[in-house]
Amino acid sequence: MSNDGNKKQFWKRNAAKVPGSIQHVYGAQHPPFDPLLHANLIKAGNKPPPATPGKPKKATTFQEFESITSDAWDVGDDDDELLAMAAQNLNIEVVMETANKVIENHSKQQERQRQDDTTELEQREEDTQEEVAEDEEEDEEDEEDRVGEGDVTSPEVSFASQSSPYTDGRLVKSQSEAPIGSPKDAAGEHAALHRQRSLPHRPPVIPLVARMADQNTSGTPAMTEREASRLDKFKQLLAGPNTDLEELRKLSWSGIPRQVRPITWKLLSGYLPANAERRESVLQRKRQEYFGFIQQYYDSRNDEHHQDTYRQIHIDIPRMSPETLVLQPKVTEIFERILFIWAIRHPASGYVQGINDLVTPFFVVYVFEYIEEEVENFDVSSLQEEALRNIEADSFWCMSKLLDGIQDNYTFAQPGIQRKVKALEELVSRIDESVHRHMQQYEVEYLQFAFRWMNNLLMRELPLRCTIRLWDTYQAEPEGFSHFHLYVCAAFLVRWRKEILEERDFQGLMILLQNLPTMHWGNEEVSVLLAEAYRLKFAFADAPNHYKR
């Protein structure tokens, strides 16, 4: 009893550090690992299992396509071949062969693209050198003509005379005080300027939410033939009186077109029934039920026993991204209501920092059910009140469905995350022993960086457009958020093996792992990441059971 009392007093004195309480997750912050609560996870003298050659022995490995940017799913006559396997129990050799084929073709496409770019750049440089040589000859001829006529006696005098603001004939320096270089230097500058103009411009920043091929979200951009065909498949499947959810999952694994993503997410999450005739009545009932919760509970947010939760929610929302969206007053109000009602209805966990990020993808996807503009510049308050109420209720219920499968991630001490991080460490030790040993050498604990990966489902590591594409597959994959996410995290870590192995101290590794360069990632990179995660899932199908918890 005294021990119990001491523990209670400890958590009372350190309420700000209770893992299951409202603690914001930044970088290496993570809850303490309680050996009393998790004795099954740490045993005296327990050592990591010996590394086994988990990687395929084929020439093509995940490390070799780390810089790939082409679409892996565009290869072959039937580009849904790998996706169809997601819902089937197939022979592992078949799975591995197909995944390797996708990645190998993906690498060949990228190599051809690099060769084409190199050839084009060399041709441009040759053209530039020819033009520079012609310009030098013309400049020399003009200079000889001017000197012969007695206009100037040297390039320096000519420059000073032309740039002088005075008219009394005195020679003065240019106002810019720029030193005068030789004709050779000038030619070099001219060549550099011409080369800069001839090179292709940097592509524009990818919009917040990209369609299947990273196209702009505004208006109705022209679709490729493949995209139009996939959209037709979705529409035909959704138009029937009873939607075949297994077929919908297979079709959704490689990404969902923006036009049908809202209804597809609602179906795959279990929020809507497969029967088309029942959908409208279910929507009306669930939306009314949510706003009944608002009337019943929301006024209690200022009560003494709830005000800490509401205050923390109010503090966390402005820290979310994208700021242009969440800082709109109307959006802030909606997020506060969703998170507070969820916390009240789930007292076992209450509000835990990290849950707030999980609202954003649903909210953005359901906003696009009513608009065609880019969400970055859209004023959400301009939507009709009924539309806003529908978006809010639908986001609440779908977020709740997601959290039902991973709620042990957010209960006291967050045991679900503790297990997943431990499983990640063991998995990486098997698939890439070099990376694992490098971490050990510099004393980097997986919990120090992977806690956030599990707590926020990689939302702090990836742009929102990539999260939405990732969630297309998570919705389609059985136990996607609770099980498949582990393999995605493993593939994501090994994706940066080159950069990881180049870091030679603890600080450098932690800075890298907390600031991975994914700003310009798009659907191609996410598709390759998912392909590797899918391959890992089948390669380690016989892994210990705790991988699948």
mmCIF file of C-alpha atoms in Angstrom, residues 19 30-34 38 41 408-409 413-423 447 451:
data_model
loop_
_atom_site.group_PDB
_atom_site.id
_atom_site.type_symbol
_atom_site.label_atom_id
_atom_site.label_comp_id
_atom_site.label_asym_id
_atom_site.label_seq_id
_atom_site.Cartn_x
_atom_site.Cartn_y
_atom_site.Cartn_z
ATOM 1 C CA PRO A 19 2.706 9.963 -20.290
ATOM 2 C CA HIS A 30 8.868 10.519 -24.747
ATOM 3 C CA PRO A 31 7.130 9.034 -21.727
ATOM 4 C CA PRO A 32 9.189 7.134 -19.154
ATOM 5 C CA PHE A 33 9.213 3.405 -19.563
ATOM 6 C CA ASP A 34 7.660 1.888 -16.437
ATOM 7 C CA HIS A 38 5.638 -3.392 -18.902
ATOM 8 C CA LEU A 41 8.696 -5.997 -22.609
ATOM 9 C CA ASP A 408 -3.831 1.602 -26.402
ATOM 10 C CA ASN A 409 -1.427 4.086 -27.988
ATOM 11 C CA ALA A 413 1.897 5.162 -20.209
ATOM 12 C CA GLN A 414 0.906 4.585 -23.857
ATOM 13 C CA PRO A 415 1.717 0.841 -23.874
ATOM 14 C CA GLY A 416 0.718 0.429 -27.518
ATOM 15 C CA ILE A 417 3.438 2.815 -28.631
ATOM 16 C CA GLN A 418 5.961 1.184 -26.300
ATOM 17 C CA ARG A 419 5.331 -2.192 -27.934
ATOM 18 C CA LYS A 420 5.453 -0.811 -31.464
ATOM 19 C CA VAL A 421 8.737 1.015 -30.931
ATOM 20 C CA LYS A 422 10.284 -2.159 -29.491
ATOM 21 C CA ALA A 423 8.985 -4.137 -32.469
ATOM 22 C CA LEU A 447 12.099 5.600 -28.493
ATOM 23 C CA PHE A 451 7.806 7.612 -30.392
#
